[in-house]
Tab-separated table of N, CA and C in Angstrom:
chain	number	residue	atom	x	y	z
L	229	MET	N	93.353	119.536	91.836
L	229	MET	CA	93.812	118.870	92.904
L	229	MET	C	92.953	117.785	93.413
L	230	ALA	N	93.179	116.402	93.110
L	230	ALA	CA	92.190	115.748	93.570
L	230	ALA	C	92.442	115.008	95.151
L	231	GLY	N	91.313	114.283	95.619
L	231	GLY	CA	91.397	113.782	96.834
L	231	GLY	C	90.262	114.260	97.557
L	232	LYS	N	90.331	113.760	98.998
L	232	LYS	CA	89.076	113.925	99.830
L	232	LYS	C	88.847	115.341	100.197
L	233	ARG	N	87.776	115.799	100.375
L	233	ARG	CA	87.426	117.240	100.783
L	233	ARG	C	87.744	117.483	102.192
L	234	SER	N	87.629	116.359	103.169
L	234	SER	CA	87.921	116.603	104.306
L	234	SER	C	88.530	115.347	104.887
L	235	ASN	N	89.004	115.243	106.051
L	235	ASN	CA	89.458	113.989	106.855
L	235	ASN	C	88.198	113.309	107.563
L	236	ALA	N	86.859	113.515	107.282
L	236	ALA	CA	85.999	112.821	107.844
L	236	ALA	C	85.789	111.392	107.349
L	237	ASP	N	85.399	110.242	107.876
L	237	ASP	CA	85.164	109.233	107.366
L	237	ASP	C	83.741	109.059	106.577
L	238	GLU	N	84.179	108.745	105.269
L	238	GLU	CA	82.767	108.780	104.183
L	238	GLU	C	82.251	107.651	103.918
L	239	THR	N	83.064	106.458	104.033
L	239	THR	CA	82.442	105.239	103.142
L	239	THR	C	82.385	103.964	104.523
L	240	SER	N	81.649	103.290	104.277
L	240	SER	CA	81.436	101.999	105.050
L	240	SER	C	82.842	101.254	105.360
L	241	ALA	N	83.561	101.180	104.365
L	241	ALA	CA	84.974	100.704	104.730
L	241	ALA	C	85.764	101.832	105.386
L	242	ASP	N	85.585	102.852	105.508
L	242	ASP	CA	86.430	103.764	106.602
L	242	ASP	C	86.057	103.769	107.864
L	243	VAL	N	84.665	103.159	108.007
L	243	VAL	CA	84.414	102.917	109.782
L	243	VAL	C	84.034	101.600	110.075
L	244	ARG	N	84.430	100.570	109.178
L	244	ARG	CA	84.274	99.198	109.483
L	244	ARG	C	84.945	98.742	110.741
L	245	ASP	N	86.041	99.274	111.200
L	245	ASP	CA	86.936	98.657	112.371
L	245	ASP	C	86.831	99.619	113.700
L	246	MET	N	85.786	100.663	113.354
L	246	MET	CA	85.876	101.626	114.447
L	246	MET	C	85.032	101.061	115.751
L	247	PRO	N	85.391	101.274	116.830
L	247	PRO	CA	84.842	101.001	118.014
L	247	PRO	C	83.595	101.387	118.320
L	248	LEU	N	82.762	100.619	119.197
L	248	LEU	CA	81.289	101.428	119.389
L	248	LEU	C	81.396	102.574	119.954
L	249	SER	N	82.520	102.892	120.934
L	249	SER	CA	82.543	104.342	121.429
L	249	SER	C	82.563	105.249	120.616
L	250	TRP	N	83.479	105.035	119.346
L	250	TRP	CA	83.418	106.073	118.438
L	250	TRP	C	82.162	106.164	117.448
L	251	PHE	N	81.447	105.400	117.317
L	251	PHE	CA	80.139	105.399	116.663
L	251	PHE	C	79.139	106.285	117.948
L	252	ASN	N	79.099	106.071	118.975
L	252	ASN	CA	78.309	106.968	120.240
L	252	ASN	C	78.755	108.018	120.097
L	253	ALA	N	80.366	108.494	120.112
L	253	ALA	CA	80.646	109.865	120.280
L	253	ALA	C	80.310	110.789	118.925
L	254	GLU	N	80.356	110.293	117.817
L	254	GLU	CA	80.039	110.705	116.557
L	254	GLU	C	78.833	111.113	116.335
L	255	ILE	N	77.620	110.115	116.978
L	255	ILE	CA	76.140	110.198	116.909
L	255	ILE	C	75.739	111.363	117.914
L	256	LYS	N	76.529	111.180	119.018
L	256	LYS	CA	76.265	112.513	119.726
L	256	LYS	C	76.788	113.979	119.313
L	257	ARG	N	77.660	113.859	118.685
L	257	ARG	CA	78.282	115.167	118.043
L	257	ARG	C	77.307	115.507	117.137
L	258	CYS	N	77.073	114.674	116.167
L	258	CYS	CA	76.060	115.085	115.248
L	258	CYS	C	74.564	115.518	115.750
L	259	LEU	N	74.190	114.905	116.567
L	259	LEU	CA	72.679	115.078	117.397
L	259	LEU	C	72.918	116.468	117.863
L	260	HIS	N	73.947	116.604	118.473
L	260	HIS	CA	74.081	118.243	119.158
L	260	HIS	C	74.300	119.298	117.803
L	261	GLY	N	75.320	119.201	116.917
L	261	GLY	CA	74.878	120.100	115.822
L	261	GLY	C	73.682	120.183	115.085
L	262	TYR	N	72.878	119.114	114.821
L	262	TYR	CA	71.509	119.059	114.452
L	262	TYR	C	70.822	120.113	115.331
L	263	GLU	N	70.664	119.790	116.471
L	263	GLU	CA	69.671	120.405	117.419
L	263	GLU	C	70.363	121.895	117.713
L	264	THR	N	71.521	122.143	117.692
L	264	THR	CA	71.667	123.491	117.960
L	264	THR	C	72.493	124.488	117.119
L	265	GLY	N	72.626	123.743	115.743
L	265	GLY	CA	73.202	124.237	114.554
L	265	GLY	C	72.787	125.451	114.017
L	266	GLY	N	73.454	126.590	113.580
L	266	GLY	CA	72.961	127.973	112.937
L	266	GLY	C	72.010	127.852	111.744
L	267	SER	N	72.617	127.395	110.581
L	267	SER	CA	71.816	127.712	109.395
L	267	SER	C	71.206	126.196	109.051
L	268	SER	N	70.139	126.367	108.298
L	268	SER	CA	69.241	125.125	107.950
L	268	SER	C	70.214	124.107	107.210
L	269	GLN	N	71.203	124.688	106.443
L	269	GLN	CA	72.028	123.801	105.646
L	269	GLN	C	72.740	123.089	106.703
L	270	GLY	N	73.496	123.708	107.625
L	270	GLY	CA	74.443	123.176	108.373
L	270	GLY	C	73.585	122.217	109.290
L	271	ARG	N	72.230	122.378	109.810
L	271	ARG	CA	71.474	121.224	110.590
L	271	ARG	C	71.222	120.245	109.671
L	272	LYS	N	70.986	120.478	108.334
L	272	LYS	CA	70.613	119.072	107.459
L	272	LYS	C	72.162	118.353	107.345
L	273	ALA	N	73.076	119.161	107.030
L	273	ALA	CA	74.192	118.295	106.843
L	273	ALA	C	74.532	117.296	108.311
L	274	PHE	N	74.319	117.850	109.378
L	274	PHE	CA	74.638	117.033	110.620
L	274	PHE	C	73.597	115.838	110.638
L	275	PHE	N	72.330	116.377	110.407
L	275	PHE	CA	71.333	115.388	110.218
L	275	PHE	C	71.823	113.954	109.129
L	276	LYS	N	71.865	114.338	108.042
L	276	LYS	CA	72.629	113.406	107.267
L	276	LYS	C	73.665	112.421	107.786
L	277	ARG	N	74.358	113.169	108.353
L	277	ARG	CA	75.590	112.514	109.046
L	277	ARG	C	75.196	111.452	110.130
L	278	LEU	N	74.379	112.214	111.000
L	278	LEU	CA	73.777	111.360	111.759
L	278	LEU	C	73.063	110.161	111.551
L	279	ILE	N	72.192	110.159	110.294
L	279	ILE	CA	71.519	108.837	109.947
L	279	ILE	C	72.321	107.922	109.463
L	280	TRP	N	73.450	108.380	108.713
L	280	TRP	CA	74.467	107.698	107.994
L	280	TRP	C	75.215	106.913	109.275
L	281	THR	N	75.725	107.570	110.293
L	281	THR	CA	76.345	107.104	111.320
L	281	THR	C	75.642	105.852	112.100
L	282	GLU	N	74.443	106.262	112.213
L	282	GLU	CA	73.479	105.194	113.035
L	282	GLU	C	73.315	104.218	112.149
L	283	ALA	N	73.175	104.240	110.905
L	283	ALA	CA	73.097	102.945	110.088
L	283	ALA	C	74.265	102.319	109.860
L	284	GLU	N	75.207	102.786	109.971
L	284	GLU	CA	76.738	101.951	110.119
L	284	GLU	C	77.037	101.647	111.396
L	285	ARG	N	76.519	102.033	112.371
L	285	ARG	CA	76.644	101.242	113.834
L	285	ARG	C	75.621	99.944	113.709
L	286	GLU	N	74.673	100.510	113.405
L	286	GLU	CA	73.367	99.180	113.392
L	286	GLU	C	74.321	97.860	112.278
L	287	LYS	N	75.030	98.143	111.459
L	287	LYS	CA	75.585	97.038	110.474
L	287	LYS	C	76.906	96.808	111.255
L	288	ASN	N	77.528	97.441	111.943
L	288	ASN	CA	78.790	96.939	112.621
L	288	ASN	C	78.726	96.403	113.732
L	289	HIS	N	77.396	97.065	114.632
L	289	HIS	CA	77.326	96.628	115.968
L	289	HIS	C	76.046	95.947	116.529
L	290	GLY	N	75.273	95.900	115.380
L	290	GLY	CA	73.748	95.446	115.838
L	290	GLY	C	72.834	96.257	116.596
L	291	ILE	N	73.242	97.424	116.862
L	291	ILE	CA	72.424	98.418	117.612
L	291	ILE	C	71.449	99.099	116.872
L	292	ALA	N	70.053	98.833	116.725
L	292	ALA	CA	68.907	99.410	115.665
L	292	ALA	C	68.980	100.920	115.799
L	293	ALA	N	69.120	101.165	114.444
L	293	ALA	CA	69.109	102.641	114.167
L	293	ALA	C	67.575	103.380	114.348
L	294	PRO	N	67.437	104.414	115.337
L	294	PRO	CA	65.888	104.830	115.331
L	294	PRO	C	65.672	105.658	113.904
L	295	ARG	N	64.504	105.397	113.878
L	295	ARG	CA	63.636	106.288	112.704
L	295	ARG	C	63.876	107.714	113.185
L	296	ARG	N	64.158	108.574	112.030
L	296	ARG	CA	64.188	109.841	112.164
L	296	ARG	C	63.559	110.449	111.031
L	297	ARG	N	62.946	111.927	111.283
L	297	ARG	CA	62.650	112.807	110.430
L	297	ARG	C	63.208	114.263	110.342
L	298	PHE	N	63.738	114.954	109.445
L	298	PHE	CA	64.302	116.039	109.620
L	298	PHE	C	63.320	117.109	109.942
L	299	GLY	N	63.739	117.954	110.928
L	299	GLY	CA	62.813	119.034	111.275
L	299	GLY	C	62.124	118.545	112.590
L	300	ARG	N	62.162	117.477	112.916
L	300	ARG	CA	61.231	116.935	114.347
L	300	ARG	C	62.206	116.668	115.364
């Protein structure tokens, strides 16, 4: 069976027309998951999504993405 693994937006084209409020809510969700997630794999997945979402927000809305390192 071919197709997407989930309904989550995964490419730049998927989020190109999203409003700033969507980006901010997604960043907040990912940051919370990273800070309070259970396993290290789960935390890393939230962190990767956080970094990607912040970079996409920077491209689409001009808000600079902060520099982040996993584990800090």
